mmCIF file of C-alpha atoms (C1' of nucleotides) in Angstrom:
data_model
loop_
_atom_site.group_PDB
_atom_site.id
_atom_site.type_symbol
_atom_site.label_atom_id
_atom_site.label_comp_id
_atom_site.label_asym_id
_atom_site.label_seq_id
_atom_site.Cartn_x
_atom_site.Cartn_y
_atom_site.Cartn_z
ATOM 1 C CA MET P 105 131.354 128.319 77.737
ATOM 2 C CA ALA P 106 129.333 125.219 78.481
ATOM 3 C CA TYR P 107 125.668 124.849 79.332
ATOM 4 C CA TRP P 108 124.019 122.614 81.908
ATOM 5 C CA LEU P 109 120.711 121.775 83.530
ATOM 6 C CA MET P 110 120.355 121.215 87.266
ATOM 7 C CA LYS P 111 117.306 119.894 89.058
ATOM 8 C CA SER P 112 115.931 120.791 92.437
ATOM 9 C CA GLU P 113 112.671 120.036 94.156
ATOM 10 C CA PRO P 114 111.205 123.493 94.727
ATOM 11 C CA ASP P 115 109.795 122.634 98.138
ATOM 12 C CA VAL P 116 113.382 121.904 99.213
ATOM 13 C CA PHE P 117 115.190 124.648 97.308
ATOM 14 C CA SER P 118 113.509 126.734 94.616
ATOM 15 C CA PHE P 119 114.739 129.231 92.044
ATOM 16 C CA ASP P 120 113.159 132.000 94.135
ATOM 17 C CA ASP P 121 115.282 130.852 97.071
ATOM 18 C CA LEU P 122 118.363 131.158 94.863
ATOM 19 C CA VAL P 123 117.338 134.631 93.655
ATOM 20 C CA ALA P 124 116.898 135.769 97.269
ATOM 21 C CA LYS P 125 120.318 134.444 98.216
ATOM 22 C CA THR P 126 121.942 136.036 95.185
ATOM 23 C CA GLU P 127 120.342 139.395 96.006
ATOM 24 C CA ARG P 128 121.886 139.157 99.463
ATOM 25 C CA GLY P 129 125.268 138.636 97.797
ATOM 26 C CA GLU P 130 125.436 135.011 98.886
ATOM 27 C CA VAL P 131 126.262 131.932 96.831
ATOM 28 C CA GLU P 132 124.499 128.574 96.986
ATOM 29 C CA GLU P 133 126.484 125.383 97.359
ATOM 30 C CA TRP P 134 124.798 122.791 95.114
ATOM 31 C CA HIS P 135 125.310 120.075 97.692
ATOM 32 C CA GLY P 136 123.610 116.745 98.088
ATOM 33 C CA VAL P 137 124.309 115.188 94.691
ATOM 34 C CA ARG P 138 125.082 111.509 95.266
ATOM 35 C CA ASN P 139 125.378 110.231 91.730
ATOM 36 C CA TYR P 140 128.705 109.810 89.950
ATOM 37 C CA ALA P 141 127.529 110.929 86.514
ATOM 38 C CA ALA P 142 126.050 114.095 88.005
ATOM 39 C CA ARG P 143 129.195 114.688 90.054
ATOM 40 C CA ASN P 144 131.383 114.262 86.971
ATOM 41 C CA ASN P 145 129.313 116.871 85.171
ATOM 42 C CA MET P 146 129.896 119.278 88.031
ATOM 43 C CA LYS P 147 133.633 118.568 87.927
ATOM 44 C CA ALA P 148 133.555 119.499 84.241
ATOM 45 C CA MET P 149 131.989 122.888 84.962
ATOM 46 C CA ALA P 150 133.946 126.125 84.730
ATOM 47 C CA VAL P 151 133.267 129.434 86.420
ATOM 48 C CA GLY P 152 131.015 131.432 84.103
ATOM 49 C CA ASP P 153 129.200 128.403 82.677
ATOM 50 C CA GLN P 154 125.442 128.793 82.714
ATOM 51 C CA ALA P 155 122.802 126.318 83.832
ATOM 52 C CA PHE P 156 119.048 126.025 83.673
ATOM 53 C CA PHE P 157 117.259 125.649 87.004
ATOM 54 C CA TYR P 158 114.651 122.892 86.676
ATOM 55 C CA HIS P 159 111.918 122.287 89.240
ATOM 56 C CA SER P 160 111.403 118.534 89.570
ATOM 57 C CA ASN P 161 108.281 116.860 90.966
ATOM 58 C CA ILE P 162 106.479 120.140 91.534
ATOM 59 C CA GLY P 163 106.130 122.266 88.423
ATOM 60 C CA LYS P 164 108.297 120.078 86.193
ATOM 61 C CA GLU P 165 109.560 123.114 84.343
ATOM 62 C CA ILE P 166 112.649 125.165 83.658
ATOM 63 C CA VAL P 167 112.173 128.372 85.603
ATOM 64 C CA GLY P 168 115.376 130.327 85.139
ATOM 65 C CA ILE P 169 119.080 130.593 84.495
ATOM 66 C CA MET P 170 121.944 130.492 86.954
ATOM 67 C CA THR P 171 125.688 130.750 86.631
ATOM 68 C CA ILE P 172 128.569 128.788 88.105
ATOM 69 C CA VAL P 173 130.552 130.995 90.497
ATOM 70 C CA ALA P 174 132.939 128.414 91.993
ATOM 71 C CA PRO P 175 134.378 125.239 90.456
ATOM 72 C CA ALA P 176 133.801 121.808 91.984
ATOM 73 C CA HIS P 177 134.952 121.517 95.574
ATOM 74 C CA PRO P 178 134.265 119.010 98.383
ATOM 75 C CA ASP P 179 130.589 118.837 99.328
ATOM 76 C CA SER P 180 130.288 120.164 102.879
ATOM 77 C CA THR P 181 127.514 117.624 103.499
ATOM 78 C CA GLY P 182 129.475 114.719 101.958
ATOM 79 C CA GLU P 183 130.611 111.784 104.026
ATOM 80 C CA LEU P 184 134.198 110.529 103.980
ATOM 81 C CA ASN P 185 135.359 107.259 102.459
ATOM 82 C CA ALA P 186 137.567 104.682 104.213
ATOM 83 C CA LYS P 187 140.668 106.733 103.396
ATOM 84 C CA GLY P 188 139.200 109.844 104.941
ATOM 85 C CA GLU P 189 138.674 111.512 101.580
ATOM 86 C CA VAL P 190 135.597 113.473 100.606
ATOM 87 C CA VAL P 191 133.963 111.507 97.815
ATOM 88 C CA TRP P 192 131.332 114.008 96.786
ATOM 89 C CA GLU P 193 131.857 117.399 95.242
ATOM 90 C CA CYS P 194 129.714 120.292 94.194
ATOM 91 C CA VAL P 195 129.846 123.724 92.600
ATOM 92 C CA ASP P 196 128.567 127.082 93.862
ATOM 93 C CA VAL P 197 125.882 128.943 91.889
ATOM 94 C CA GLN P 198 124.067 132.271 91.731
ATOM 95 C CA SER P 199 120.928 133.220 89.834
ATOM 96 C CA VAL P 200 121.136 135.140 86.559
ATOM 97 C CA ARG P 201 117.527 135.736 85.490
ATOM 98 C CA PRO P 202 114.161 134.016 85.633
ATOM 99 C CA PHE P 203 112.385 132.847 82.503
ATOM 100 C CA PRO P 204 109.534 135.247 81.653
ATOM 101 C CA ARG P 205 107.636 132.069 80.771
ATOM 102 C CA PRO P 206 108.662 128.738 82.370
ATOM 103 C CA VAL P 207 109.213 125.897 79.911
ATOM 104 C CA THR P 208 107.431 122.735 81.011
ATOM 105 C CA LEU P 209 108.623 119.185 80.596
ATOM 106 C CA ALA P 210 105.499 118.502 78.520
ATOM 107 C CA GLU P 211 106.499 121.270 76.089
ATOM 108 C CA ILE P 212 110.044 119.953 75.921
ATOM 109 C CA LYS P 213 108.811 116.437 75.186
ATOM 110 C CA ALA P 214 106.526 117.794 72.488
ATOM 111 C CA THR P 215 109.425 119.562 70.751
ATOM 112 C CA GLU P 216 111.153 117.418 68.134
ATOM 113 C CA ALA P 217 114.401 119.449 68.275
ATOM 114 C CA LEU P 218 114.718 118.633 71.986
ATOM 115 C CA SER P 219 114.263 114.861 71.693
ATOM 116 C CA GLU P 220 117.962 114.314 72.430
ATOM 117 C CA LEU P 221 118.020 116.542 75.516
ATOM 118 C CA GLU P 222 119.575 114.650 78.413
ATOM 119 C CA LEU P 223 116.756 115.772 80.692
ATOM 120 C CA VAL P 224 114.463 113.679 78.486
ATOM 121 C CA LYS P 225 116.819 110.797 77.661
ATOM 122 C CA LEU P 226 118.386 110.407 81.104
ATOM 123 C CA SER P 227 115.422 111.399 83.194
ATOM 124 C CA ARG P 228 116.977 110.511 86.538
ATOM 125 C CA LEU P 229 120.205 112.458 86.071
ATOM 126 C CA SER P 230 120.087 115.546 88.275
ATOM 127 C CA VAL P 231 122.942 117.438 86.613
ATOM 128 C CA SER P 232 122.961 117.113 82.831
ATOM 129 C CA LYS P 233 124.492 118.694 79.752
ATOM 130 C CA VAL P 234 122.693 121.022 77.350
ATOM 131 C CA SER P 235 124.053 121.669 73.848
ATOM 132 C CA ASP P 236 124.452 125.183 72.411
ATOM 133 C CA THR P 237 121.507 124.724 70.066
ATOM 134 C CA GLU P 238 119.305 123.236 72.781
ATOM 135 C CA TRP P 239 120.234 126.138 75.071
ATOM 136 C CA LYS P 240 119.300 128.769 72.503
ATOM 137 C CA LEU P 241 116.003 127.097 71.707
ATOM 138 C CA LEU P 242 115.036 126.679 75.355
ATOM 139 C CA CYS P 243 115.870 130.339 76.083
ATOM 140 C CA LYS P 244 113.639 131.335 73.190
ATOM 141 C CA MET P 245 110.826 129.101 74.435
ATOM 142 C CA GLY P 246 111.271 130.681 77.861
ATOM 143 C CA GLY P 247 110.717 134.147 76.445
ATOM 144 C CA LEU P 248 114.308 135.407 76.431
ATOM 145 C "C1'" DG I 574 133.226 89.832 87.623
ATOM 146 C "C1'" DC I 575 128.373 88.487 87.290
ATOM 147 C "C1'" DC I 576 123.872 89.198 88.556
ATOM 148 C "C1'" DA I 577 119.858 89.266 91.721
ATOM 149 C "C1'" DA I 578 117.980 92.108 95.144
ATOM 150 C "C1'" DC I 579 117.191 96.363 96.674
ATOM 151 C "C1'" DG I 580 116.866 101.511 96.933
ATOM 152 C "C1'" DT I 581 116.057 105.971 94.778
ATOM 153 C "C1'" DT I 582 114.414 109.241 91.419
ATOM 154 C "C1'" DG I 583 110.913 111.389 89.312
ATOM 155 C "C1'" DG I 584 106.999 111.342 85.965
ATOM 156 C "C1'" DC I 585 102.345 110.107 85.797
ATOM 157 C "C1'" DG M 756 100.588 105.992 95.403
ATOM 158 C "C1'" DC M 757 102.351 103.441 91.580
ATOM 159 C "C1'" DC M 758 105.842 102.003 88.752
ATOM 160 C "C1'" DA M 759 109.662 102.238 85.193
ATOM 161 C "C1'" DA M 760 114.355 103.219 84.835
ATOM 162 C "C1'" DC M 761 118.515 102.704 86.569
ATOM 163 C "C1'" DG M 762 122.291 102.954 90.038
ATOM 164 C "C1'" DT M 763 124.299 100.439 93.985
ATOM 165 C "C1'" DT M 764 125.237 96.578 96.942
ATOM 166 C "C1'" DG M 765 126.604 92.186 98.198
ATOM 167 C "C1'" DG M 766 126.702 87.073 97.676
ATOM 168 C "C1'" DC M 767 128.800 83.769 94.997
#
DNA sequence: GCCAACGTTGGC
DNA sequence: GCCAACGTTGGC
């Protein structure tokens, strides 16, 4: 199983919004990603992979864990290319559990063991990889 | 295929 | 609101 980190601006779509949807038995299509590196990460995801939900701009913290419930498929909001193909893809997600204690970007940056985290190194990438050791440490910092 | 100009992201 | 980082576009 692989681990990931996905960003969302909470005033657009927050972890609480995802929890509410999940409780209603719905899934969330992670649409709107328009960056090839981020898209490729989503194409590499498998059902059952887990991902941190990071609130960008407002909060700047990891607030919970979600899971991938559908592999990459055409983004319903994606435009077509000249050949009529859907260029952009996305996965579907559901919430797993919130962090008892959100882990802030400032804390992450202050942690030596997380200096290689893609969130830090590739700050503009909205869907990034998290290693097994980074995942475990971040869960611990989040109170799980 | 190079590179300058421009647009977007996201932290501060 | 500013700006650094970086991806994309388009002229040559």
